[in-house]
Tab-separated table of C-alpha atoms and ligand atoms in Angstrom:
chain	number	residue	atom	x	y	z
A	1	UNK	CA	0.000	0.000	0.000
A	2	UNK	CA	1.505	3.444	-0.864
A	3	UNK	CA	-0.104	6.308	0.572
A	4	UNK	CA	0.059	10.278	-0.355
A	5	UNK	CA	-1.271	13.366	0.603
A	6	UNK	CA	-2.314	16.663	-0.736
A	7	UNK	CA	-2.664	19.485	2.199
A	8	UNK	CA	-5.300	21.599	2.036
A	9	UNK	CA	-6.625	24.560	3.785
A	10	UNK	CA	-10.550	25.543	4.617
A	11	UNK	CA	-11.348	28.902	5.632
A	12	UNK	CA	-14.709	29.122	7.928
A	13	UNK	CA	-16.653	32.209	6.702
A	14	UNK	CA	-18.372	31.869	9.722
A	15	UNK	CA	-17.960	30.434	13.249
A	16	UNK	CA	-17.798	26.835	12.962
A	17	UNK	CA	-17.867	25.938	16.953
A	18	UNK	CA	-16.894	26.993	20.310
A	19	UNK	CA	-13.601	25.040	19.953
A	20	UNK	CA	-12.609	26.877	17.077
A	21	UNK	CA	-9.266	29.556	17.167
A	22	UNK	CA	-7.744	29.820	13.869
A	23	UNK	CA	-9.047	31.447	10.885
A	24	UNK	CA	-8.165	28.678	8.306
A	25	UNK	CA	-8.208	24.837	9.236
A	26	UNK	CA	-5.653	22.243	7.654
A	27	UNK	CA	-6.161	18.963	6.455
A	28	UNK	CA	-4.779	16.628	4.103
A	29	UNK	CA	-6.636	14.800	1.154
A	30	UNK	CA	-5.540	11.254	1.350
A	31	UNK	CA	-4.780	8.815	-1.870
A	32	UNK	CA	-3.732	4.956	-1.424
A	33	UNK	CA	-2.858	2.551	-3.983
A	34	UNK	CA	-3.034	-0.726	-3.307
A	35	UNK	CA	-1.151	-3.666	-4.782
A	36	UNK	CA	-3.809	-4.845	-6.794
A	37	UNK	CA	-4.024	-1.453	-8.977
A	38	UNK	CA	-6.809	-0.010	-7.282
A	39	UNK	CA	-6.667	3.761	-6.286
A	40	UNK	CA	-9.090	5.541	-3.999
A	41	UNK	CA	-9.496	8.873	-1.983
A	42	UNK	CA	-10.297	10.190	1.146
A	43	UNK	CA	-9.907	13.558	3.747
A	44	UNK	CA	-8.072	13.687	6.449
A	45	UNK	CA	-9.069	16.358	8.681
A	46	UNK	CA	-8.121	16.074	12.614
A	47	UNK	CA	-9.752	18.699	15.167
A	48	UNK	CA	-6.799	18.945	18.374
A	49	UNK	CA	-9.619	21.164	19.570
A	50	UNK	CA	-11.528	18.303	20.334
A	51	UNK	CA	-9.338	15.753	20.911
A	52	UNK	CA	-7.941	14.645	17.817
A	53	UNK	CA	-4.252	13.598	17.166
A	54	UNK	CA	-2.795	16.889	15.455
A	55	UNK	CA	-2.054	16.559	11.220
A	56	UNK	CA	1.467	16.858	11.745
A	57	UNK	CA	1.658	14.314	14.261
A	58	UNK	CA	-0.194	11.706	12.386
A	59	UNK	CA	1.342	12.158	8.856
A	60	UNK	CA	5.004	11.671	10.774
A	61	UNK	CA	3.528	8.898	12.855
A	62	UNK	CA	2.359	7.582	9.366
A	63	UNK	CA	6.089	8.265	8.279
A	64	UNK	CA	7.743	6.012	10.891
A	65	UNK	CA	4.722	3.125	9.331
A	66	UNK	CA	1.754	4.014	12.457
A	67	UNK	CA	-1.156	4.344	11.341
A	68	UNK	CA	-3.447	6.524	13.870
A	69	UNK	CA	-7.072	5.437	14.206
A	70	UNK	CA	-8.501	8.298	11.940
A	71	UNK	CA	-6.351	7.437	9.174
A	72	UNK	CA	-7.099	3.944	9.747
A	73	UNK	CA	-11.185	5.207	9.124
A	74	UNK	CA	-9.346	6.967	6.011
A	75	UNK	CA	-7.996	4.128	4.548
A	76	UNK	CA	-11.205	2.552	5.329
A	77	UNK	CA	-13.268	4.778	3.384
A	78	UNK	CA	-10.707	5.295	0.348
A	79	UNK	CA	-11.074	1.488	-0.118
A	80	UNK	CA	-14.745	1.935	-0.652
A	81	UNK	CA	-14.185	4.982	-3.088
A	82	UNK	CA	-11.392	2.435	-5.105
A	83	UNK	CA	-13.744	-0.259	-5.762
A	84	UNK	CA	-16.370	2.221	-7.233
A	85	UNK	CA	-13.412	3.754	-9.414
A	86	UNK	CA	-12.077	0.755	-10.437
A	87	UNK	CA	-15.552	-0.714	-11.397
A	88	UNK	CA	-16.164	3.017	-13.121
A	89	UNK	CA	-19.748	4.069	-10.882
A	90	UNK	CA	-20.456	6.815	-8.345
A	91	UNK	CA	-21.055	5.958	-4.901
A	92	UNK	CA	-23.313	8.809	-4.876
A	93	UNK	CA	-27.217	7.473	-5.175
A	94	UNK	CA	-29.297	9.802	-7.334
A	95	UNK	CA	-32.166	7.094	-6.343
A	96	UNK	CA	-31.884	7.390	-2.730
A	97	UNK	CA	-31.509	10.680	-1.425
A	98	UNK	CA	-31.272	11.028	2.264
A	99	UNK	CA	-32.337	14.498	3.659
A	100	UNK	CA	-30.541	16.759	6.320
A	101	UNK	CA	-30.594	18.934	8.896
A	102	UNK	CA	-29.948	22.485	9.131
A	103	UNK	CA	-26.619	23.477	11.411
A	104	UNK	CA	-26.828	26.467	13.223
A	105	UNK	CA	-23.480	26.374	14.739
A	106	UNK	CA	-23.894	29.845	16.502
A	107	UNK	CA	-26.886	30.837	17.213
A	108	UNK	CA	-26.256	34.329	17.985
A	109	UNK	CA	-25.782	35.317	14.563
A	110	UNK	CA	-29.593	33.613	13.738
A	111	UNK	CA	-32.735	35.911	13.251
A	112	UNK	CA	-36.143	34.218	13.289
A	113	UNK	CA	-36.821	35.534	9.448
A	114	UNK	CA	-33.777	33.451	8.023
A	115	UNK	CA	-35.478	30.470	9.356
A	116	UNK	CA	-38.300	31.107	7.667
A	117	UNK	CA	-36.167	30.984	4.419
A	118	UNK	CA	-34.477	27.850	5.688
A	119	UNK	CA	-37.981	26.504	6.109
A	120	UNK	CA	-39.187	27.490	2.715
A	121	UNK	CA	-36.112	25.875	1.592
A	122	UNK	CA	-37.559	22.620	2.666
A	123	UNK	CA	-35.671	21.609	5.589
A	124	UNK	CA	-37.808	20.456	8.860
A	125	UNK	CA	-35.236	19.733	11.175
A	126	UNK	CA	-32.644	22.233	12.672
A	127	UNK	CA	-29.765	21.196	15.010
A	128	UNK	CA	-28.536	24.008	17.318
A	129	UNK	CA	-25.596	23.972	19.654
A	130	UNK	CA	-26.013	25.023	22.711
A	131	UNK	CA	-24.312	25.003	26.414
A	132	UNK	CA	-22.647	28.260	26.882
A	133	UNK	CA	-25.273	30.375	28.226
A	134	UNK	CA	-28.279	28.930	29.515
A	135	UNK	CA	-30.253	31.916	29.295
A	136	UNK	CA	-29.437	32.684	25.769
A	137	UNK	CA	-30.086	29.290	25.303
A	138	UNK	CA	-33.401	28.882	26.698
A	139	UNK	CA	-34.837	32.337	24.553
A	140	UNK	CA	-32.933	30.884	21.178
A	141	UNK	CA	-34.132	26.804	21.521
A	142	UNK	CA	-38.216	27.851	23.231
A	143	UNK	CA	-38.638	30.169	20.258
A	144	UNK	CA	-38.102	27.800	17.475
A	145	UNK	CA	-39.853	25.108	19.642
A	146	UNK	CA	-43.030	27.672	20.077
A	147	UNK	CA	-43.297	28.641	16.410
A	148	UNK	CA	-44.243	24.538	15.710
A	149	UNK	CA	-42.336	24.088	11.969
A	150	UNK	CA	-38.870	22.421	13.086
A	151	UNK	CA	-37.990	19.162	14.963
A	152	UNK	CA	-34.864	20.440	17.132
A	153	UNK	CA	-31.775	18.286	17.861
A	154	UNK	CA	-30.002	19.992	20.758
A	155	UNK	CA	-26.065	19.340	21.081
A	156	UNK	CA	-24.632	19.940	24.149
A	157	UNK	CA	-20.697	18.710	23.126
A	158	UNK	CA	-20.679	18.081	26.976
A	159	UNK	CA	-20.729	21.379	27.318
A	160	UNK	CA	-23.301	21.520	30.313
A	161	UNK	CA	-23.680	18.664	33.555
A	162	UNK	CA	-27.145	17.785	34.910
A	163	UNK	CA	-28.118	20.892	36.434
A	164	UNK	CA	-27.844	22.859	33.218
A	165	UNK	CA	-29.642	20.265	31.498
A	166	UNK	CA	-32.361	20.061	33.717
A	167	UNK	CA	-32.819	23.640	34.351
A	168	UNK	CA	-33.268	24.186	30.575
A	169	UNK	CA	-35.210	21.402	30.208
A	170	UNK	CA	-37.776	22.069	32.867
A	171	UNK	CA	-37.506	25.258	31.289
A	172	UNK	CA	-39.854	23.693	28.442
A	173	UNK	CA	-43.439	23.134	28.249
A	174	UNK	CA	-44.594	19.262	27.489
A	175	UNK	CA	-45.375	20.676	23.702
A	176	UNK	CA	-42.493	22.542	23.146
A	177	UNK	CA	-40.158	19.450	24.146
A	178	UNK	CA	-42.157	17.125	22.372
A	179	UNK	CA	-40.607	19.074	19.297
A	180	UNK	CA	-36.937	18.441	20.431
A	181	UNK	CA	-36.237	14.942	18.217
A	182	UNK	CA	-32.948	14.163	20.506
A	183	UNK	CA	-30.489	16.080	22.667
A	184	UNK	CA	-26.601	15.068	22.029
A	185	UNK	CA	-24.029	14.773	24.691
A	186	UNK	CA	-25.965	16.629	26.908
A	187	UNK	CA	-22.967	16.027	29.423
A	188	UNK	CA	-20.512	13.168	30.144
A	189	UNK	CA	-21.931	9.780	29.671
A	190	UNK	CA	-23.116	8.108	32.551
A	191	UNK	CA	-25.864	5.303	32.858
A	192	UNK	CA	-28.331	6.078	35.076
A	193	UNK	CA	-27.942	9.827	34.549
A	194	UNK	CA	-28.965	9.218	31.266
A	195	UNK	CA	-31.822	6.904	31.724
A	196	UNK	CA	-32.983	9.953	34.249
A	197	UNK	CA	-32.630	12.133	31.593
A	198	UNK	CA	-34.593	10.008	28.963
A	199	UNK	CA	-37.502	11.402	31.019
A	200	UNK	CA	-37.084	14.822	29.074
A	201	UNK	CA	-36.314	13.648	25.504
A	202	UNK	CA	-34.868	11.421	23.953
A	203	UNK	CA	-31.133	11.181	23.843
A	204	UNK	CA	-27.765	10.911	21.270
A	205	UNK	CA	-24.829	9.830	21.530
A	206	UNK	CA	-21.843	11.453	19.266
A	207	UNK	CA	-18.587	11.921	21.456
A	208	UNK	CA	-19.634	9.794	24.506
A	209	UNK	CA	-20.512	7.117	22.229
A	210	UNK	CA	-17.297	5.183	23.253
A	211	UNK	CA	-18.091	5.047	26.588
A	212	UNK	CA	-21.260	3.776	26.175
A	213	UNK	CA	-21.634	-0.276	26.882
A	214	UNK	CA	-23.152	-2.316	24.837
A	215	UNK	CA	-23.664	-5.765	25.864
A	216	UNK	CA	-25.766	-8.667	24.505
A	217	UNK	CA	-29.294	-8.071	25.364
A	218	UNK	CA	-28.725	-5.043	27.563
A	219	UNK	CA	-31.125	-1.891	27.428
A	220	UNK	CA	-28.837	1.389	26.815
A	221	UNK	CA	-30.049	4.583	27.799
A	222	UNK	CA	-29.023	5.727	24.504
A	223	UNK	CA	-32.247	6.929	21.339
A	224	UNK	CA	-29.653	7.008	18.325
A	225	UNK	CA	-25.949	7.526	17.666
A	226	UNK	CA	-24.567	10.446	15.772
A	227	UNK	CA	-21.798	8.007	13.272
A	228	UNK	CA	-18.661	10.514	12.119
A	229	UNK	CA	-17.223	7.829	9.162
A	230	UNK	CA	-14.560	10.350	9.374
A	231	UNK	CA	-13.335	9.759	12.878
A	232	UNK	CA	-15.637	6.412	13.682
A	233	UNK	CA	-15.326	2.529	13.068
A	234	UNK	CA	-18.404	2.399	10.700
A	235	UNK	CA	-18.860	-1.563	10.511
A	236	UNK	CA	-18.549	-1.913	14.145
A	237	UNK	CA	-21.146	1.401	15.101
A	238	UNK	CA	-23.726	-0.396	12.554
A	239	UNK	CA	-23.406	-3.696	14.063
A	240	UNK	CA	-23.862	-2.321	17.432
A	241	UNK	CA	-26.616	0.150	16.007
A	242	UNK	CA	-28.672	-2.937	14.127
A	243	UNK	CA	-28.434	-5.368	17.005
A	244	UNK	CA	-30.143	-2.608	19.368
A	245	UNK	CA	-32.047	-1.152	16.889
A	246	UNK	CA	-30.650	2.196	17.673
A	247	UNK	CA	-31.166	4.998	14.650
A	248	UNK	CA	-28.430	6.244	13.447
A	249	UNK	CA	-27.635	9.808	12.246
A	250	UNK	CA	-24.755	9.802	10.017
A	251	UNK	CA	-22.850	13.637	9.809
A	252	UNK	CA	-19.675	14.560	8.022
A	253	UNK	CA	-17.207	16.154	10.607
A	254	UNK	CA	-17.241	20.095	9.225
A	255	UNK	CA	-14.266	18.493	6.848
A	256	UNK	CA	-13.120	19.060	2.869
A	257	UNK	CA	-15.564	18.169	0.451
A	258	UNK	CA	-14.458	14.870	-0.110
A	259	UNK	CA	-15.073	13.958	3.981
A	260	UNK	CA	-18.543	15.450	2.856
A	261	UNK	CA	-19.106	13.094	-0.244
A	262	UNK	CA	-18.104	10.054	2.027
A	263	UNK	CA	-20.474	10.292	4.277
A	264	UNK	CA	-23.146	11.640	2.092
A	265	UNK	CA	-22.566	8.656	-0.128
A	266	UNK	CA	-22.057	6.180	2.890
A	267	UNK	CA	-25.633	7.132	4.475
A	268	UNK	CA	-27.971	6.380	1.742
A	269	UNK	CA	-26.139	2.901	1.305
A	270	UNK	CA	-26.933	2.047	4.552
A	271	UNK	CA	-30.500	3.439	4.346
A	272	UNK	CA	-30.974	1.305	1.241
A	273	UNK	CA	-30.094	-1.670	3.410
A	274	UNK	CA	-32.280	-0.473	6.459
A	275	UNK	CA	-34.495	2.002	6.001
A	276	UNK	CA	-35.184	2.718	9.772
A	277	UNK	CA	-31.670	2.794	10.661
A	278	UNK	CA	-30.592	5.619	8.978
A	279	UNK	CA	-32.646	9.268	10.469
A	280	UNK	CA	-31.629	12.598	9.389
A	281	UNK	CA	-28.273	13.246	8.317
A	282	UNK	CA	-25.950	16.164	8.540
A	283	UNK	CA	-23.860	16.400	6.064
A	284	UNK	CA	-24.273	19.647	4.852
A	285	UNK	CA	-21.280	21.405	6.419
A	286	UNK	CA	-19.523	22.651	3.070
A	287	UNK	CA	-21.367	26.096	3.202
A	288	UNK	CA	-19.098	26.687	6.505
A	289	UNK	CA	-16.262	27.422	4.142
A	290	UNK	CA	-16.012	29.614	1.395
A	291	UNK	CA	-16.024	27.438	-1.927
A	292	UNK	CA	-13.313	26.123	-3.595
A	293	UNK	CA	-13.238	23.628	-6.844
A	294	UNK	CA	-14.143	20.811	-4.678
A	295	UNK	CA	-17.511	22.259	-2.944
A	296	UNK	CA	-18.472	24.068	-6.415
A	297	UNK	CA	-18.768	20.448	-7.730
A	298	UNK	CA	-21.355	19.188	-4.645
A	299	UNK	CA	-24.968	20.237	-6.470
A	300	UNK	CA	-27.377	21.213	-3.314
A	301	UNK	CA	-30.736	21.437	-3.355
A	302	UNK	CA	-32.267	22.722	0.048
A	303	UNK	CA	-31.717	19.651	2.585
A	304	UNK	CA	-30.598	17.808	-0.173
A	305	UNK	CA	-26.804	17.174	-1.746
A	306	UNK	CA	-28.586	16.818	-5.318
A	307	UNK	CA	-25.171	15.494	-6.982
A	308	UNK	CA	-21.642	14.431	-6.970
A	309	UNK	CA	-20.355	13.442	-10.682
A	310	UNK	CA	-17.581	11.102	-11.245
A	311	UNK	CA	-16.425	8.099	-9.943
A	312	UNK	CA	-16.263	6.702	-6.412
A	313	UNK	CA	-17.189	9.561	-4.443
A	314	UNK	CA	-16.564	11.881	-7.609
A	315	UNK	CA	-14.238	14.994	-8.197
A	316	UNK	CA	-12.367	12.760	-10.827
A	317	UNK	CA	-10.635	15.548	-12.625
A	318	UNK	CA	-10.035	17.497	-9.998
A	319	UNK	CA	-8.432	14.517	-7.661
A	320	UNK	CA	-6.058	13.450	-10.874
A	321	UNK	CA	-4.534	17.121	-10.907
A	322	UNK	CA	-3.656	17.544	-7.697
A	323	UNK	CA	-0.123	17.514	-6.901
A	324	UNK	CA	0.446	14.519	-4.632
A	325	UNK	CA	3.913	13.808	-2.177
A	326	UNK	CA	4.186	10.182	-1.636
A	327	UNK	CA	4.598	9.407	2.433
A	328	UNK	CA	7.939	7.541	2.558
A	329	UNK	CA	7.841	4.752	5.475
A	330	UNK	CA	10.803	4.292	7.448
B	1	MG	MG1	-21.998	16.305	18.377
C-alpha cells in the first residue's frame, strides 16, 4: 500500500464551533494505492480542539509506518471509493436521497426571518448547539420550539452537567419538548444519569458514544448515535446500532468536500439496506467554508446534496490534478 497526501486549507466564513481559534483549518486529502491497482481517496481532517491527534503528528507517525485510528477510518473509506473507481460508478445514489438537517453552529448570529427561508427551503429539522449560556439558550431553543415548523436536535458537546440540562429542560413546556427529536451529549456519559434524563427527551450519543456499553441483550439509555465515518469505526457502530435497533444519524465532521461526499454517499447505502436505521443526516457542512473547486462540484438542493459526478465519491478531474507527495515509510 503506498499512501500520499495533498494538504489543504478551509477557511470558515463563519464560526464553525466553540472550539474553534484559527481562521483557516488544515487537512490533508488522502490517496492509497493498493497492490492490486486499485486507487481511492479520502480527507483527512483532525480537530486537536476536540481531541484529535494533530495533522502533523499523524502524517510523521504515518512516516515512521503508524497508522493513527482516523487514518485507519481513512484508509477505510478510500477502499470503498477504489472499488467504485475501479468498477467506473459513483457511490453517490441519485435514487436514494437522504435528507438533512440544518446546522446552526452559533446561534447568535440567527434571526427568526432566516429560518423562515431555511424553512421554505424545505428543511424540517434544525440542530442548534447550545451550552454556553443557559439563558441565551433557553430564549434561542423555546422560540423555534413555540413557532411549531422544526424538529430540534439539541447538542450539548458536553458542554453543560445535569443541572444545566435540567434547568433548561424544565424550562420547556410538554409541547415545546415534544418538538426536540434528541439532545446530544448533553454532558458526560453516565448510565443512570442518562436513563434519568430520557424522562425529558430522547437522547444521542456522538462523542460519549465510546463510553457507552453495549452488551448482549442489555437496554442502553441511549435513542440514536450520531456516526462521524470520518473519525468512527463504521462496521462496528452499525453492528452495534442494528443489534439494538438504535437509529443512526450519520454527519460529516465540518471536513473538505471529499469527507462530505463520504459520508453523504455512505448514508444512503446504509438506508438502502435499512431504512429505519438511517434518520436525518448532517452532512451539509460545506457552506461553513467559502467554496473552492471541490464544494463548487457538490450540487445542493435545500436539505438535499442533489449530486456528486464522477467516480467513487466523484471529483475525478479534480483529484487526478492535484499535486500529490508520496509518504515515505521508514
Ligand atoms: Mg456532536
Amino acid at each position: 500500500m503506498k499512501i500520499s497526501y495533498h494538504q489543504y486549507e478551509l477557511t470558515p466564513i463563519i464560526k464553525l464551533n466553540l472550539f474553534a481559534k484559527k481562521q483557516t483549518r488544515e487537512g490533508c486529502l488522502l490517496k492509497i494505492d493498493w497492490e492490486n491497482g486499485h486507487v481511492g481517496f479520502a480527507d483527512l481532517h483532525p480537530w486537536p480542539e476536540l481531541g484529535d491527534v494533530p495533522l502533523d503528528q499523524q502524517i510523521s507517525g504515518l512516516r515512521n509506518g503508524k497508522i493513527s485510528n482516523q487514518i485507519e477510518q481513512s484508509i477505510y473509506l478510500a477502499k470503498r471509493d477504489a472499488i467504485a473507481r475501479k468498477i467506473g460508478v459513483s457511490l453517490f445514489d441519485q435514487a436514494l436521497r437522504v435528507k438533512n438537517n440544518y446546522l446552526i453552529a452559533d446561534y447568535s448570529e440567527v434571526k427568526m426571518t432566516d429560518l423562515d427561508q431555511v424553512y421554505a427551503r424545505g428543511f424540517n429539522t434544525l440542530k442548534v448547539k447550545v451550552g454556553r449560556d443557559i439563558g441565551e439558550d433557553i430564549k434561542f431553543v423555546s422560540k423555534i420550539l413555540s413557532s411549531g415548523s422544526f424538529l430540534v436536535r439539541l447538542d450539548y458537546n458536553n458542554l453543560s452537567n445535569w443541572q444545566y440540562f435540567e434547568r433548561m429542560m424544565s424550562a420547556f413546556t410538554q409541547a415545546q419538548r415534544s418538538r426536540i427529536e434528541y439532545v446530544e451529549d448533553p454532558f458526560p456519559y453516565n448510565e443512570i444519569a442518562y436513563q434519568e434524563a430520557r424522562k425529558f427527551c430522547q437522547l444521542a450519543v456522538d462523542r460519549e458514544y465510546s463510553k457507552v456499553v453495549f452488551a448482549e441483550g442489555k437496554k442502553v439509555p441511549v435513542d440514536f448515535i450520531v456516526l462521524k465515518p470520518a473519525i468512527q469505526d463504521v462496521e462496528e457502530v452499525v453492528s452495534i446500532a442494528l443489534k439494538h435497533r438504535i437509529p443512526i444519524a450519520v454527519t460529516s465532521y465540518m471536513d473538505h468536500s471529499l469527507g462530505v461526499a463520504h459520508a453523504i454517499c455512505l448514508a444512503s447505502e446504509l438506508k438502502k439496506k435499512n431504512d429505519w436505521l438511517i434518520v436525518q443526516c448532517g452532512c451539509l457542512t460545506t457552506r461553513f467554508y467559502g467554496t473552492d473547486p471541490f464544494s463548487q462540484q457538490i450540487s445542493i438542493q435545500g436539505p438535499y446534496i442533489q449530486s456528486i459526478s464522477g467516480t467513487g465519491i466523484g471529483f475525478d478531474s479534480l483529484l487526478k490534478n492535484l499535486p500529490w507527495s508520496e509518504v515515505r515509510m521508514k
